[in-house]
Tab-separated table of C-alpha atoms in Angstrom:
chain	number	residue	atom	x	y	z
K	1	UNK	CA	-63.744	116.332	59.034
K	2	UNK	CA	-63.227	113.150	61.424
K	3	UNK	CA	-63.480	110.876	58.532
K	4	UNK	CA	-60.469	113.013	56.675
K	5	UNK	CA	-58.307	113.066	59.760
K	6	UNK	CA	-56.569	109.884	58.898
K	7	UNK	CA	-55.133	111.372	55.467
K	8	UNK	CA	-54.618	114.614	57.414
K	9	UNK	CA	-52.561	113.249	59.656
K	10	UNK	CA	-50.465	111.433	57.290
K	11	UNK	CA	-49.936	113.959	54.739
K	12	UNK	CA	-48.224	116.202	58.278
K	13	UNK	CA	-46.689	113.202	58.597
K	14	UNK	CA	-43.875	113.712	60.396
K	15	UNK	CA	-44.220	116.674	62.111
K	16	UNK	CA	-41.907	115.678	65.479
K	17	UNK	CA	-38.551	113.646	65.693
K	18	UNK	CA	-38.268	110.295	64.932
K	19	UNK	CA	-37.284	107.406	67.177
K	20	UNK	CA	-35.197	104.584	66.160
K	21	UNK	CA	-35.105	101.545	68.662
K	22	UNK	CA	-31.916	99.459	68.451
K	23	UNK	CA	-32.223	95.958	70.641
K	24	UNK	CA	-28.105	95.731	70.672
K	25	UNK	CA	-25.211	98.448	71.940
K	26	UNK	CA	-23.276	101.003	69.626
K	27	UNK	CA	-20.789	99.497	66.827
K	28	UNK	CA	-23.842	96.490	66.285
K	29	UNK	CA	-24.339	95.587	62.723
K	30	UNK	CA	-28.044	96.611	63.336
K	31	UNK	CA	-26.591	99.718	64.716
K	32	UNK	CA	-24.611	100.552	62.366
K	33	UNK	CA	-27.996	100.271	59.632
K	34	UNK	CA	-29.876	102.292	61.825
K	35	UNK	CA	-27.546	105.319	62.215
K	36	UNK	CA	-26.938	105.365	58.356
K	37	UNK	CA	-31.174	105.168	57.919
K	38	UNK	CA	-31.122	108.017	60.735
K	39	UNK	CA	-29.460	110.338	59.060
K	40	UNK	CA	-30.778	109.360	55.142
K	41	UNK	CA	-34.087	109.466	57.285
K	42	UNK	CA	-33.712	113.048	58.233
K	43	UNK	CA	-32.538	114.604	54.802
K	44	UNK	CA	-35.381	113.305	53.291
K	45	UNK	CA	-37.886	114.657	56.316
K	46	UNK	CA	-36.209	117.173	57.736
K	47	UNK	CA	-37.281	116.337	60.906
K	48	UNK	CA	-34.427	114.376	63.834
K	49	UNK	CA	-34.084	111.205	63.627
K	50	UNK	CA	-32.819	109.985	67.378
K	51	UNK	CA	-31.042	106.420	67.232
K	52	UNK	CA	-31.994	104.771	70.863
K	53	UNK	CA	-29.432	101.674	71.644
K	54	UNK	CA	-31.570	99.576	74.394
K	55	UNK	CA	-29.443	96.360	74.817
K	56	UNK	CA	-29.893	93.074	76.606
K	57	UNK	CA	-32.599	90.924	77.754
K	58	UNK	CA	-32.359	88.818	73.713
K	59	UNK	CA	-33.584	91.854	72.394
K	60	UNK	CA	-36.737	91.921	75.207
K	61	UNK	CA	-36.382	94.795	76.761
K	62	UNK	CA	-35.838	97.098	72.865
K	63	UNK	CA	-38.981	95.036	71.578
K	64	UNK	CA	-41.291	96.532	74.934
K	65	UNK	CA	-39.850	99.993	74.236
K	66	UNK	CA	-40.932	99.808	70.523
K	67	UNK	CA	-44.271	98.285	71.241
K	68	UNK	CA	-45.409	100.225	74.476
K	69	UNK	CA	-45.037	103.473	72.547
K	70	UNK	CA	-47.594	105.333	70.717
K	71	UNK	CA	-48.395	103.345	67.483
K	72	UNK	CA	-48.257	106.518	65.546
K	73	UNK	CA	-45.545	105.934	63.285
K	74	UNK	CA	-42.701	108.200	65.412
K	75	UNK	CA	-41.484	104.643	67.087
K	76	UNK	CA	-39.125	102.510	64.391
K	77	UNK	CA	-37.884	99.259	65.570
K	78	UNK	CA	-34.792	98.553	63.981
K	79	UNK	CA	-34.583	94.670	64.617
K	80	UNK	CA	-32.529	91.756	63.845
K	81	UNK	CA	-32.468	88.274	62.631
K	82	UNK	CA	-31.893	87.286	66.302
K	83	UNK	CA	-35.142	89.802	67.452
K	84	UNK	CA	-37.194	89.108	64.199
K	85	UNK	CA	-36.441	84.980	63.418
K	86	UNK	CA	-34.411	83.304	65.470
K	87	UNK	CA	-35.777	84.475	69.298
K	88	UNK	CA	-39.237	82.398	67.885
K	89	UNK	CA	-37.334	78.881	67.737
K	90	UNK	CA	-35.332	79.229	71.011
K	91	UNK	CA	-38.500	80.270	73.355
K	92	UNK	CA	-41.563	78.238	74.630
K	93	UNK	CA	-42.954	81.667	74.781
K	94	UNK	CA	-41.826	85.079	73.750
K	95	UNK	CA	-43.067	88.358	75.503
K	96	UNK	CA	-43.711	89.692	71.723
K	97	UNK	CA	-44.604	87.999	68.177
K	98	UNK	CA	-42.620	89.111	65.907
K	99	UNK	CA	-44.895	88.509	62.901
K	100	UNK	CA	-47.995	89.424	64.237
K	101	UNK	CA	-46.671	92.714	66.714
K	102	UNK	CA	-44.920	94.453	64.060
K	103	UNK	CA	-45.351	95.482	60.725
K	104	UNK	CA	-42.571	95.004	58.319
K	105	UNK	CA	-41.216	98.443	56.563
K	106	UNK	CA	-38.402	97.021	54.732
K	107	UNK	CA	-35.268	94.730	54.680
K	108	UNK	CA	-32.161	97.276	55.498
K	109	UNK	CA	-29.483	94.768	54.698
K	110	UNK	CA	-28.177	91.127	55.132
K	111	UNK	CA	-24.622	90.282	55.857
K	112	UNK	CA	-23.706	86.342	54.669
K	113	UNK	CA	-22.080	84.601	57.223
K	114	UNK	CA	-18.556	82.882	56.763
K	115	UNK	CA	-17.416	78.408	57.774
K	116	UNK	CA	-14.187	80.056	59.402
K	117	UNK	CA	-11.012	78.025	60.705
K	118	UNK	CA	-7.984	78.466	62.164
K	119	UNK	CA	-5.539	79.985	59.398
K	120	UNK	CA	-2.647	78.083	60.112
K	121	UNK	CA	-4.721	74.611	60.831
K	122	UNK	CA	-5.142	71.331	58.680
K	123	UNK	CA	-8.343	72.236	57.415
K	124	UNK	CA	-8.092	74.138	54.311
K	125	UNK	CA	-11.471	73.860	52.468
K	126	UNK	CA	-15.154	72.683	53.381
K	127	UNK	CA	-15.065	69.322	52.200
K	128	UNK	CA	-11.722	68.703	54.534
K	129	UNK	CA	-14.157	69.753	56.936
K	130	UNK	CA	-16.709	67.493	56.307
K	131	UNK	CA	-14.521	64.710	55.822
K	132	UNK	CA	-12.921	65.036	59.065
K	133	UNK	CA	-16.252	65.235	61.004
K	134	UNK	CA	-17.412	62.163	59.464
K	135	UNK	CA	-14.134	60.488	60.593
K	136	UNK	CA	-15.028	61.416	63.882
K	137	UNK	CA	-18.379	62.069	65.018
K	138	UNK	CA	-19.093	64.133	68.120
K	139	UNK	CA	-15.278	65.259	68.230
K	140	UNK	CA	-14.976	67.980	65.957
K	141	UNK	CA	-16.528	71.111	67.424
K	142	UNK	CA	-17.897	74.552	66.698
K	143	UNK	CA	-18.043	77.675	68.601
K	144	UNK	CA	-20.843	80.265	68.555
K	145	UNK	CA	-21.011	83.331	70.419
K	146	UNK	CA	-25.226	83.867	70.337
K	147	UNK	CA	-27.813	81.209	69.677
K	148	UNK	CA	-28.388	82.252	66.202
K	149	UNK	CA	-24.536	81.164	65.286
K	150	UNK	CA	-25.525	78.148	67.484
K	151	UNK	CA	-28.067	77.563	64.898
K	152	UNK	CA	-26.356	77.691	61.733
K	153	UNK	CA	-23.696	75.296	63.285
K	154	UNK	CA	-26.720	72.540	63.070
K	155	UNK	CA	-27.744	73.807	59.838
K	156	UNK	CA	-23.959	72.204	58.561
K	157	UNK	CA	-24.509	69.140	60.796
K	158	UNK	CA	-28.475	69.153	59.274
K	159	UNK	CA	-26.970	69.599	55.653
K	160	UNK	CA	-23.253	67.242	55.701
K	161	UNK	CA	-24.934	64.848	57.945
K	162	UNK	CA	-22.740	65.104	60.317
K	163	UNK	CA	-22.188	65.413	63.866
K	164	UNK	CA	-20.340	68.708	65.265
K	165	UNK	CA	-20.231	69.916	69.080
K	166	UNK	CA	-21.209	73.155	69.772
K	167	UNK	CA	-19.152	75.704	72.724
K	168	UNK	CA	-20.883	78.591	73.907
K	169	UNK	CA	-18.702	81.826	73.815
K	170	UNK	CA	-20.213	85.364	75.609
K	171	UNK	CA	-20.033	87.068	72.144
K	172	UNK	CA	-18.398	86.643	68.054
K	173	UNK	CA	-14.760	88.385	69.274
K	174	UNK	CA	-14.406	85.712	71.953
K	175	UNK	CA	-15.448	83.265	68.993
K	176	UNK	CA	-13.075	84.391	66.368
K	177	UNK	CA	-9.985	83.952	69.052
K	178	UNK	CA	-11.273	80.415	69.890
K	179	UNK	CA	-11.010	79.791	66.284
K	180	UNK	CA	-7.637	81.855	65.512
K	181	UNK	CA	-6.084	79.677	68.879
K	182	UNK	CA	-7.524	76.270	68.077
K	183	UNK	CA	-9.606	76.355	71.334
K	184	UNK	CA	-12.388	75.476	68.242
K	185	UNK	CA	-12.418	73.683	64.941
K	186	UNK	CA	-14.399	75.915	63.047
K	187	UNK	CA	-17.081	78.750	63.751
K	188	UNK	CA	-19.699	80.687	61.400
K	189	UNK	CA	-19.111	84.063	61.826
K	190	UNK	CA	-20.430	87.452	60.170
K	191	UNK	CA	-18.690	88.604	57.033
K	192	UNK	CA	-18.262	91.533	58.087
K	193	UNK	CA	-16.715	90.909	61.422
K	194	UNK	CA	-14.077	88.337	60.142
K	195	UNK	CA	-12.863	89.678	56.983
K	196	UNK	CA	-9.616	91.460	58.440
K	197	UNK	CA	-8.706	88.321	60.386
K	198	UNK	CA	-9.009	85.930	56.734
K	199	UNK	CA	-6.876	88.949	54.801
K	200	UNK	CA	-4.576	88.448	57.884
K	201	UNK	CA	-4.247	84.901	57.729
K	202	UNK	CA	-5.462	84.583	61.289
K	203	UNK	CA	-8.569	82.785	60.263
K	204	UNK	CA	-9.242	80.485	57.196
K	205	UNK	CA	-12.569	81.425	54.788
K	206	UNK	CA	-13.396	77.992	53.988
K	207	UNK	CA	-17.082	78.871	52.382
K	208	UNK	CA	-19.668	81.782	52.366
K	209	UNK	CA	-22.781	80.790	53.484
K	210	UNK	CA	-24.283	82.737	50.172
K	211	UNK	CA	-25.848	81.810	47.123
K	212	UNK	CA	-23.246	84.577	46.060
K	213	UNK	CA	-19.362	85.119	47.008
K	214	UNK	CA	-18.576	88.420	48.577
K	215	UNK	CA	-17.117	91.045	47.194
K	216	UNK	CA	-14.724	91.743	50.189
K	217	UNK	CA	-13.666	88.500	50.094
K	218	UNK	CA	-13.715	87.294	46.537
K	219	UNK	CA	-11.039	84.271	47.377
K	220	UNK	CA	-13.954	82.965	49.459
K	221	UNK	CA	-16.277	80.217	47.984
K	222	UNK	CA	-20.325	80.426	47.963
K	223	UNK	CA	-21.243	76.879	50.225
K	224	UNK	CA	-22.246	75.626	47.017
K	225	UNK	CA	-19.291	76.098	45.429
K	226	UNK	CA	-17.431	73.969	48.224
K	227	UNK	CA	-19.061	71.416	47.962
K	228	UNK	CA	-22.314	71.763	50.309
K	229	UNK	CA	-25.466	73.065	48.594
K	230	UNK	CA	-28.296	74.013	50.800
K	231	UNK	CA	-25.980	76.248	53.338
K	232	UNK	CA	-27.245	79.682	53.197
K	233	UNK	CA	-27.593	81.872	56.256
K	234	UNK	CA	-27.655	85.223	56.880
K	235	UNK	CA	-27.262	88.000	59.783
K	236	UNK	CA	-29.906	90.778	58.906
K	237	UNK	CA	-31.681	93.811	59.806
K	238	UNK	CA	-35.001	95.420	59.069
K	239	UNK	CA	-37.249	98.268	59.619
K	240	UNK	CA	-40.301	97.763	61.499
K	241	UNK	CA	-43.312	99.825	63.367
K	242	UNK	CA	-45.944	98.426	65.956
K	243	UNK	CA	-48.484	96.532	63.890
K	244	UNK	CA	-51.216	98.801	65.344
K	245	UNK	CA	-49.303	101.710	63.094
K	246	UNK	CA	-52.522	103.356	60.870
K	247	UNK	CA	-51.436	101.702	57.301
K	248	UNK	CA	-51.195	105.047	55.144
K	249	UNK	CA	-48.391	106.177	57.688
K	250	UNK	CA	-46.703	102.985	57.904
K	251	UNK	CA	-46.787	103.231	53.862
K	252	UNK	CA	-45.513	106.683	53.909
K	253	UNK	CA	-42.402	105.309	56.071
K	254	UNK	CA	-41.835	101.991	53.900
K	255	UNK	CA	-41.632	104.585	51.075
K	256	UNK	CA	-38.851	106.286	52.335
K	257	UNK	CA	-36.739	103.358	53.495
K	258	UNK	CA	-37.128	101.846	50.125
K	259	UNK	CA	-35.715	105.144	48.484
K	260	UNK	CA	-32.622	105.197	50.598
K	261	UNK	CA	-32.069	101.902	49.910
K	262	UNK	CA	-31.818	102.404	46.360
K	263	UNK	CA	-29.355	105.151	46.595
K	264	UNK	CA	-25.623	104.201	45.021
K	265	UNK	CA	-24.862	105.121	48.356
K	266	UNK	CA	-26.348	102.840	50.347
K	267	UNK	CA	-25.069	100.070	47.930
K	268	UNK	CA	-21.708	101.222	48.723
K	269	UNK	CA	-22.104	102.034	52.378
K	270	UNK	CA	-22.779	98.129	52.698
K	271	UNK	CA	-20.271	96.644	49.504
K	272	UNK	CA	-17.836	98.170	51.867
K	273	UNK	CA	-18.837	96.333	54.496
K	274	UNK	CA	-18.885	93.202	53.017
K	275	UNK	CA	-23.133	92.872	53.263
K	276	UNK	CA	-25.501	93.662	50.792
K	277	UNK	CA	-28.239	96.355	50.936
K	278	UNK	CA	-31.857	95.055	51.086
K	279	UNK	CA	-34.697	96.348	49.750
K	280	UNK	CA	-37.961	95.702	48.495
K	281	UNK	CA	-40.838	96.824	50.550
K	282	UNK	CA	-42.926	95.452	53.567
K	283	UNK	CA	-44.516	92.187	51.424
K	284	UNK	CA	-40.744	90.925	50.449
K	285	UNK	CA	-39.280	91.736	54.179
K	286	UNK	CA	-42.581	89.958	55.137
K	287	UNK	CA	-41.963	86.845	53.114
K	288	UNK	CA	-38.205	86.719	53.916
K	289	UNK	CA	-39.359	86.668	57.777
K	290	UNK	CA	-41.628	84.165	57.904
K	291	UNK	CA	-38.668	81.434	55.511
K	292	UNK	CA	-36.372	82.316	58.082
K	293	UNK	CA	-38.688	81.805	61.373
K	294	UNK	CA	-39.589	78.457	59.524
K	295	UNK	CA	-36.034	77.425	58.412
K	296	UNK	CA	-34.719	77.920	62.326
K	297	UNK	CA	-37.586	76.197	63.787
K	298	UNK	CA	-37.187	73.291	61.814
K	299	UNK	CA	-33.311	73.365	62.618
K	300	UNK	CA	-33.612	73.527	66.202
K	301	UNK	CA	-36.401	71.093	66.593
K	302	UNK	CA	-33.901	68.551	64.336
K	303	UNK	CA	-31.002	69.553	66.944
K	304	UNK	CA	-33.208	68.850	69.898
K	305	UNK	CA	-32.439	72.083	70.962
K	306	UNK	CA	-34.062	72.823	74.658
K	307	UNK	CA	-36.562	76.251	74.650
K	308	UNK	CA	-35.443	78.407	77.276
């Protein structure tokens, strides 16, 4: 009987609530994912599923919850690109890996982010931009309300060849009024934050940082399509449970994630939204991972960015 208990105990899998960890506060993109996954989550297990927002700390203290529970498949972190990528490139050394720690359920959903400027300013498309950052290097600047926006700021200067200053904000609303008021010269911002302010006029769309446009913001070019190949970067969640999660469990969870991710629903949950939903399983969210740890590293070793 001992050697069957492992497929016993998934096949009652679940017989309790579920927990979902969530390293930001209430209205979060990532929170937002994992109360639509909560409830999907429960009509297909008809068991709770409890959304748990543990903010603060750069996602620290919602990583130790998720890990220092019982790896028995009842603990889901849903984490971030900030949590999941970026944290690795900005730390000499992180409380958590985020590779080896956790293991990947799925991708959730990825939200492009947007080159904004000030609607009513000079700049009008990317290349203007560009062009006046070459004119003047070190006097153009961008704002960025979290290190990963920091980051994608040096991903234009990596990519034009440029020189940009970057200006700390506490957070993307104080960011998009920086821009709006010409505190800033431009800012990369989540889609799905800024796309009332561009339909307003308050802020300028000058590229999508997509190899796609989207589909809240059609007038909007891809990067590409501005002008600048090689800009593509992303704000994104995903599903994960402690690496130490027995495999036909964490299989059993990856399964269901995957089908309500390929509900019409959940495609049109997140087209409104102006994101995309994600799919594809632990190996693709495993892949995508690993690019983006890589991609950020490289950045913010070419920025000379200090580890905190």
């Amino acid at each position: 009987m001992a050697a069957f208990s492992p497929v016993l105990h998934a096949q009652d899998f679940p017989s309790k609530p579920i927990k979902f960890i969530v390293p930001f506060g209430p209205g979060s993109g990532t929170d937002t994912s994992a109360r639509y996954y909560s409830k999907k989550l429960q009509e297909v297990t008809g068991q709770p599923v409890v959304v748990e927002n543990r903010p603060g700390g750069n996602g620290f203290i919602a990583v130790k919850q998720a890990l220092s529970a019982p790896a028995d498949g009842y603990t889901v972190f849903i984490g971030s690109n900030s949590t999941l990528a970026v944290n690795t490139a900005l730390f000499k050394a992180l409380p958590y890996d985020p590779q080896k720690d956790f293991a990947p359920l799925t991708m959730l959903m990825r939200a492009p982010a947007v080159v904004v400027a000030p609607g009513d300013g000079e700049v009008k498309t990317l290349r203007e931009l560009v062009a006046k950052a070459q004119a003047a290097p070190g006097k153009v600047n961008f704002g960025a309300g979290s290190a990963g926006y920091q980051l994608m700021g040096e991903l234009l200067n990596d990519v034009a060849k440029v020189q940009t200053v970057h200006v700390p904000f506490k957070g993307a609303g104080e960011v998009a009024t920086a821009v709006a008021g010409h505190t800033v010269d431009y800012a990369f911002a989540e889609a799905t934050s800024v796309q009332e302010l561009i339909k307003a006029g308050r802020l300028r769309g000058l590229a999508v940082a997509s190899d796609a446009r989207v589909p809240a913001l059609p007038q909007v070019p891809t990067a590409k399509e501005a002008g600048l190949p090689g800009i593509e970067a992303y704000t994104w969640v995903g599903a994960m449970v402690s690496s130490k999660t027995p495999p036909d469990i964490a299989a059993k969870l990856a399964g269901w994630f995957t089908q309500i991710a390929s509900l019409p629903e959940t495609q049109q949950f997140y087209a409104h939204l102006g994101a995309t939903a994600m799919s594809g399983g632990p190996e693709q969210m495993r892949k995508f991972q690993a690019d983006e740890i890589a991609l950020w590293k490289r950045i913010a070793a070419q920025a000379k960015i200090e580890l905190q």
